[in-house]
Protein backbone atom coordinates (compact mmCIF):
# COMPACT_ATOMS: atom_id res chain seq x y z
CA MET A 1 -54.96 77.48 21.18
CA SER A 2 -53.16 75.03 23.45
CA ASN A 3 -49.48 74.29 22.69
CA ALA A 4 -49.11 70.53 23.26
CA GLU A 5 -45.68 70.12 21.74
CA ARG A 6 -42.26 71.41 22.86
CA GLU A 7 -39.64 69.92 20.49
CA PRO A 8 -38.34 72.37 17.86
CA ALA A 9 -38.02 71.51 14.20
CA ALA A 10 -35.29 71.75 11.54
CA LEU A 11 -34.62 74.81 9.53
CA ARG A 12 -34.02 74.95 5.77
CA CYS A 13 -32.11 78.03 4.95
CA GLY A 14 -32.63 79.73 1.60
CA ALA A 15 -33.22 77.77 -1.61
CA GLU A 16 -29.77 76.29 -1.65
CA ALA A 17 -26.96 77.01 0.71
CA GLY A 18 -28.61 79.34 3.23
CA GLY A 19 -30.35 82.64 3.87
CA THR A 20 -28.48 85.90 3.49
CA ALA A 21 -29.42 89.56 3.78
CA ASP A 22 -30.96 89.42 0.31
CA ARG A 23 -32.33 85.87 0.36
CA ALA A 24 -34.97 84.40 2.57
CA GLU A 25 -34.52 81.64 5.14
CA VAL A 26 -37.18 79.00 4.89
CA LEU A 27 -38.67 77.56 7.98
CA SER A 28 -40.31 74.13 7.29
CA ALA A 29 -43.38 73.01 9.16
CA ARG A 30 -43.79 70.04 11.43
CA ASP A 31 -47.08 68.31 12.38
CA VAL A 32 -48.17 68.85 16.02
CA PRO A 33 -51.23 67.44 17.83
CA LEU A 34 -53.08 70.01 19.94
CA GLY A 35 -55.72 70.10 22.56
CA GLY A 36 -55.37 67.06 24.71
CA PRO A 37 -57.32 63.83 24.12
CA ARG A 38 -59.44 65.32 21.34
CA ALA A 39 -56.41 66.61 19.48
CA MET A 40 -56.41 68.12 16.02
CA THR A 41 -53.21 68.38 14.03
CA VAL A 42 -51.58 71.62 12.94
CA ARG A 43 -48.46 72.55 10.97
CA ARG A 44 -45.99 74.61 13.14
CA THR A 45 -43.28 76.72 11.69
CA LEU A 46 -42.45 78.92 14.73
CA PRO A 47 -40.73 78.52 17.18
CA GLN A 48 -37.93 76.21 16.17
CA ARG A 49 -34.43 75.57 17.18
CA ALA A 50 -32.82 78.07 14.74
CA ARG A 51 -35.37 80.81 15.10
CA THR A 52 -37.59 81.63 18.13
CA LEU A 53 -38.99 84.96 17.11
CA ILE A 54 -39.81 87.19 14.12
CA GLY A 55 -40.29 90.60 15.81
CA ALA A 56 -42.49 89.71 18.75
CA TRP A 57 -44.25 86.92 16.86
CA CYS A 58 -43.18 83.75 18.63
CA PHE A 59 -45.74 81.10 17.46
CA VAL A 60 -47.19 80.21 14.07
CA ASP A 61 -49.65 77.32 13.69
CA HIS A 62 -51.39 76.65 10.36
CA TYR A 63 -54.21 74.16 10.04
CA GLY A 64 -56.57 72.89 7.41
CA PRO A 65 -58.36 72.81 5.10
CA ASP A 66 -59.93 70.01 7.27
CA ASP A 67 -63.28 68.41 6.60
CA VAL A 68 -64.67 68.46 10.13
CA SER A 69 -66.94 65.43 9.33
CA GLU A 70 -63.72 63.45 9.19
CA SER A 71 -61.36 65.38 11.47
CA GLY A 72 -63.86 66.20 14.22
CA GLY A 73 -62.95 69.93 14.05
CA MET A 74 -61.52 71.96 16.90
CA ASP A 75 -62.42 71.35 20.52
CA VAL A 76 -59.76 72.90 22.76
CA ALA A 77 -60.96 72.93 26.38
CA PRO A 78 -60.19 75.82 28.71
CA HIS A 79 -56.49 76.41 29.12
CA PRO A 80 -54.32 79.26 30.45
CA HIS A 81 -51.97 81.85 29.01
CA ILE A 82 -49.46 84.31 30.44
CA GLY A 83 -47.12 86.85 28.88
CA LEU A 84 -48.63 86.86 25.40
CA GLN A 85 -51.32 87.88 22.94
CA THR A 86 -53.16 85.29 20.80
CA VAL A 87 -54.10 86.17 17.22
CA SER A 88 -56.79 84.05 15.58
CA TRP A 89 -57.37 84.39 11.82
CA LEU A 90 -59.53 82.07 9.68
CA PHE A 91 -59.74 81.33 5.98
CA SER A 92 -62.85 79.16 6.38
CA GLY A 93 -65.02 77.83 9.14
CA GLU A 94 -66.17 79.33 12.44
CA ILE A 95 -64.76 79.02 15.96
CA GLU A 96 -66.58 79.87 19.21
CA HIS A 97 -64.27 81.73 21.69
CA ARG A 98 -64.95 81.99 25.41
CA ASP A 99 -62.61 83.37 28.00
CA SER A 100 -62.23 84.23 31.73
CA LEU A 101 -62.62 87.92 30.99
CA GLY A 102 -66.24 87.03 30.06
CA SER A 103 -65.81 87.40 26.35
CA HIS A 104 -67.98 85.17 24.14
CA ALA A 105 -67.20 85.77 20.49
CA PHE A 106 -66.78 83.98 17.16
CA VAL A 107 -63.76 83.78 14.93
CA ARG A 108 -64.82 84.06 11.21
CA PRO A 109 -62.95 84.41 7.98
CA GLY A 110 -61.42 87.81 7.52
CA GLU A 111 -62.14 88.85 11.11
CA LEU A 112 -59.43 89.23 13.80
CA ASN A 113 -59.78 88.14 17.31
CA LEU A 114 -56.90 89.23 19.57
CA MET A 115 -56.72 88.14 23.23
CA THR A 116 -54.26 89.46 25.70
CA GLY A 117 -53.21 87.09 28.47
CA GLY A 118 -50.57 89.08 30.33
CA HIS A 119 -50.80 88.24 34.06
CA GLY A 120 -53.22 85.41 33.25
CA ILE A 121 -56.20 84.49 31.25
CA ALA A 122 -57.96 81.20 30.20
CA HIS A 123 -60.02 80.45 27.18
CA SER A 124 -61.65 77.76 25.09
CA GLU A 125 -61.95 77.30 21.30
CA VAL A 126 -64.57 75.09 19.64
CA SER A 127 -65.50 74.98 15.96
CA THR A 128 -69.28 75.52 15.51
CA SER A 129 -71.92 73.33 13.90
CA ALA A 130 -71.89 75.77 10.94
CA THR A 131 -68.37 74.71 10.07
CA THR A 132 -67.82 72.18 7.32
CA VAL A 133 -64.20 73.04 6.47
CA LEU A 134 -61.84 74.45 9.13
CA HIS A 135 -58.86 76.34 7.82
CA GLY A 136 -56.79 79.08 9.35
CA VAL A 137 -53.87 80.22 11.52
CA GLN A 138 -53.22 80.72 15.22
CA LEU A 139 -50.42 83.11 16.07
CA TRP A 140 -48.84 84.24 19.39
CA VAL A 141 -47.13 87.63 20.20
CA ALA A 142 -44.69 87.80 23.11
CA LEU A 143 -45.32 90.70 25.39
CA PRO A 144 -42.27 92.84 26.24
CA ASP A 145 -41.08 92.65 29.86
CA ALA A 146 -42.61 96.03 30.74
CA HIS A 147 -46.05 94.76 29.74
CA ARG A 148 -45.92 91.00 30.33
CA ASN A 149 -48.28 91.28 33.34
CA ALA A 150 -50.85 93.40 31.43
CA ASP A 151 -54.50 93.11 32.22
CA ARG A 152 -56.74 90.64 30.39
CA ASP A 153 -58.17 92.07 27.19
CA PHE A 154 -60.08 90.94 24.08
CA GLN A 155 -60.31 92.81 20.79
CA HIS A 156 -62.26 92.11 17.59
CA TYR A 157 -61.55 93.80 14.27
CA VAL A 158 -62.76 93.34 10.73
CA PRO A 159 -60.25 94.90 8.26
CA THR A 160 -61.50 96.40 5.03
CA PRO A 161 -59.86 94.69 1.99
CA VAL A 162 -57.47 96.97 0.05
CA ARG A 163 -56.72 96.47 -3.60
CA VAL A 164 -53.21 96.85 -4.81
CA ASP A 165 -52.05 96.09 -8.33
CA GLY A 166 -52.21 92.24 -8.54
CA ALA A 167 -53.43 91.50 -4.95
CA GLU A 168 -56.02 92.01 -2.27
CA VAL A 169 -54.73 92.86 1.21
CA ARG A 170 -56.32 92.65 4.65
CA VAL A 171 -54.29 94.30 7.32
CA PHE A 172 -55.30 92.95 10.78
CA LEU A 173 -52.31 94.50 12.73
CA GLY A 174 -50.03 97.43 11.97
CA THR A 175 -49.84 99.26 8.67
CA LEU A 176 -49.45 98.08 5.04
CA ALA A 177 -50.55 99.30 1.62
CA GLY A 178 -52.15 102.43 3.10
CA SER A 179 -54.33 100.42 5.50
CA VAL A 180 -53.97 100.94 9.25
CA SER A 181 -55.33 98.56 11.89
CA PRO A 182 -56.62 100.23 15.10
CA VAL A 183 -55.94 97.12 17.19
CA ARG A 184 -53.70 97.79 20.18
CA THR A 185 -50.34 95.93 20.53
CA PHE A 186 -47.45 96.33 22.95
CA SER A 187 -44.63 96.47 20.37
CA PRO A 188 -44.45 97.44 16.69
CA LEU A 189 -46.12 94.69 14.64
CA LEU A 190 -47.48 93.93 11.22
CA GLY A 191 -50.00 91.21 10.36
CA ALA A 192 -51.80 90.86 7.03
CA GLU A 193 -53.47 88.35 4.68
CA LEU A 194 -52.62 88.80 0.99
CA VAL A 195 -54.21 87.03 -1.97
CA VAL A 196 -52.04 87.44 -5.03
CA GLU A 197 -53.44 86.98 -8.51
CA PRO A 198 -52.05 84.11 -10.69
CA ARG A 199 -48.58 84.90 -12.11
CA ALA A 200 -48.73 88.48 -10.56
CA THR A 201 -45.89 90.38 -9.00
CA ILE A 202 -46.49 92.91 -6.24
CA THR A 203 -44.16 95.23 -4.46
CA LEU A 204 -45.12 96.60 -1.07
CA THR A 205 -43.47 99.33 0.97
CA VAL A 206 -42.41 98.01 4.34
CA ASP A 207 -40.74 99.33 7.50
CA ALA A 208 -36.95 98.82 7.16
CA ALA A 209 -36.67 98.38 10.93
CA PHE A 210 -38.85 95.28 10.76
CA GLU A 211 -37.93 91.66 10.26
CA HIS A 212 -40.63 89.81 8.27
CA GLY A 213 -42.10 86.37 7.89
CA LEU A 214 -44.27 85.12 5.02
CA LEU A 215 -46.42 82.01 5.58
CA VAL A 216 -47.71 80.45 2.37
CA ASP A 217 -51.19 78.99 2.66
CA GLN A 218 -51.77 78.17 -0.95
CA GLY A 219 -49.82 78.65 -4.15
CA GLN A 220 -46.06 79.00 -4.74
CA VAL A 221 -44.55 82.38 -4.01
CA LEU A 222 -41.18 83.89 -4.79
CA MET A 223 -39.74 86.17 -2.07
CA ALA A 224 -36.22 87.58 -2.13
CA GLY A 225 -35.00 85.03 -4.69
CA THR A 226 -36.41 82.10 -2.73
CA THR A 227 -39.47 80.04 -3.70
CA LEU A 228 -41.80 79.29 -0.85
CA HIS A 229 -44.25 76.30 -1.00
CA PRO A 230 -47.48 75.76 1.01
CA ALA A 231 -46.93 75.58 4.77
CA GLU A 232 -43.47 77.08 4.54
CA LEU A 233 -42.54 80.31 6.35
CA GLY A 234 -39.98 82.56 4.72
CA TYR A 235 -37.88 84.92 6.86
CA LEU A 236 -36.20 88.23 5.94
CA GLY A 237 -34.19 90.32 8.38
CA PRO A 238 -34.38 94.09 8.81
CA GLY A 239 -33.01 96.51 6.22
CA HIS A 240 -35.60 96.16 3.44
CA THR A 241 -37.81 99.11 2.41
CA THR A 242 -39.80 97.07 -0.09
CA LEU A 243 -41.00 93.54 -0.35
CA THR A 244 -41.63 91.98 -3.72
CA LEU A 245 -43.70 88.84 -4.06
CA THR A 246 -44.38 86.78 -7.20
CA ASN A 247 -47.09 84.22 -7.46
CA GLU A 248 -45.53 81.51 -9.58
CA SER A 249 -48.81 79.58 -9.64
CA ASP A 250 -51.67 79.50 -12.22
CA THR A 251 -54.18 80.01 -9.36
CA PRO A 252 -54.38 82.71 -6.65
CA ALA A 253 -51.81 82.45 -3.90
CA ARG A 254 -52.74 83.21 -0.34
CA VAL A 255 -50.11 84.19 2.23
CA VAL A 256 -49.94 85.69 5.79
CA LEU A 257 -47.26 88.35 6.26
CA ILE A 258 -45.99 89.09 9.75
CA GLY A 259 -43.42 91.52 10.90
CA GLY A 260 -42.01 93.55 13.76
CA THR A 261 -38.93 95.15 15.20
CA PRO A 262 -36.42 92.62 16.50
CA PHE A 263 -37.46 91.51 19.98
CA GLY A 264 -34.48 92.24 22.18
CA GLU A 265 -35.47 90.06 25.11
CA GLU A 266 -34.98 86.42 25.85
CA ILE A 267 -38.11 84.36 26.67
CA ILE A 268 -39.09 80.93 27.92
CA MET A 269 -41.99 79.31 26.06
CA TRP A 270 -43.44 76.26 27.74
CA TRP A 271 -46.92 74.80 27.16
CA ASN A 272 -49.19 77.85 27.02
CA PHE A 273 -46.92 80.23 29.01
CA ILE A 274 -44.33 82.85 28.12
CA GLY A 275 -42.05 83.96 30.95
CA ARG A 276 -38.51 84.99 31.61
CA SER A 277 -37.44 82.42 34.22
CA HIS A 278 -38.17 78.83 35.19
CA GLN A 279 -39.83 80.20 38.25
CA ASP A 280 -42.29 82.25 36.20
CA ILE A 281 -43.41 79.08 34.40
CA ALA A 282 -43.56 76.92 37.52
CA GLN A 283 -45.63 79.53 39.34
CA ALA A 284 -48.03 79.81 36.40
CA ARG A 285 -48.43 76.02 36.30
CA SER A 286 -49.05 75.82 40.02
CA ASP A 287 -51.66 78.64 39.73
CA TRP A 288 -53.43 76.79 36.96
CA THR A 289 -53.42 73.50 38.87
CA THR A 290 -54.70 75.09 42.07
CA GLY A 291 -57.46 77.16 40.33
CA THR A 292 -56.02 80.56 41.11
CA ARG A 293 -55.03 83.58 38.99
CA PHE A 294 -56.63 82.63 35.62
CA GLY A 295 -60.32 82.86 36.31
CA GLU A 296 -63.06 80.73 35.01
CA VAL A 297 -64.26 80.09 31.49
CA LYS A 298 -68.05 79.87 31.62
CA GLY A 299 -70.20 78.03 29.16
CA TYR A 300 -67.70 75.34 27.99
CA ASP A 301 -69.15 71.84 28.39
CA GLY A 302 -66.19 69.86 29.80
CA ASP A 303 -63.18 69.99 32.08
CA PRO A 304 -60.22 72.32 31.57
CA LEU A 305 -57.01 70.94 30.15
CA PRO A 306 -54.58 69.56 32.79
CA ALA A 307 -51.09 71.07 32.84
CA PRO A 308 -48.24 68.75 31.79
CA GLU A 309 -45.42 67.95 34.15
CA LEU A 310 -42.52 70.33 34.16
CA PRO A 311 -39.24 68.90 32.83
CA SER A 312 -36.68 67.58 35.30
CA VAL A 313 -34.13 70.23 34.32
CA PRO A 314 -34.60 74.01 34.59
CA LEU A 315 -36.08 75.77 31.60
CA LYS A 316 -33.72 78.19 29.96
CA PRO A 317 -34.57 81.43 28.13
CA ARG A 318 -33.98 81.84 24.32
CA GLY A 319 -33.85 84.92 22.18
CA ARG A 320 -34.08 85.65 18.49
CA ALA A 321 -31.45 84.18 16.11
CA ARG A 322 -28.45 86.38 15.49
């Protein structure tokens, strides 16, 4: 998915005065138009000024449920990526994916599509005619410096739902509740969808070396003494061996749990690129504009997205919040 917005949002810490080691920070969403002239609107919780990363997760967009007869659905023309992996996960609808590796695949509910754009890849995303309601998340993972020029890659995986007392869990990356995803990543990561029964409380064993983020799609969920509302992303730092969640709603709550070891590198995120220096970004933009490096996305009916102009001042790297 193309990132058409570059201004960070505000942070609401904790339920009252602020997040602590035992209470969650709350990252509030902001509305962002994506995809050029046929833009759709998403709710973005990461990155923002106070927090750039959760593990290697560096980008969280949440969209829908959108009636495509009114919104027009998703139509994101071919656009480039470097230095990252894209993670596509749907709750409803269907998206057609094409990329310059030659992949032609569909994103469907409960199925992971993960694309690696290390040295450079381009792709398009279009909701299909079978879609009536479009609803899901688009996530990015920053590649560590040693792997940020990795080859293009595309992986598809359908996790088997796992029942725990009070919830159903689908683990699409990493390990949780006894379920292990085989999908390859370049740093330790966790990604899972959880549907928690009304008024249920669940406790999950988690890696104490990880920091975690919990995005609420529907319902009202208590995590670490903090109530999270739909479209909010709760953050917990490392040091927790268990994670307890309570659905405070009378209907099922759906959340996406992400996590990873703290990312010890500074990055620059601009448009659809992740680099380490202004020159990395400028070179990627030039390569996209001149038609080199990224390859061709075949089968999309339309022109690729043009790159925006670089800012007049040099881009500066940012790291995780301390």
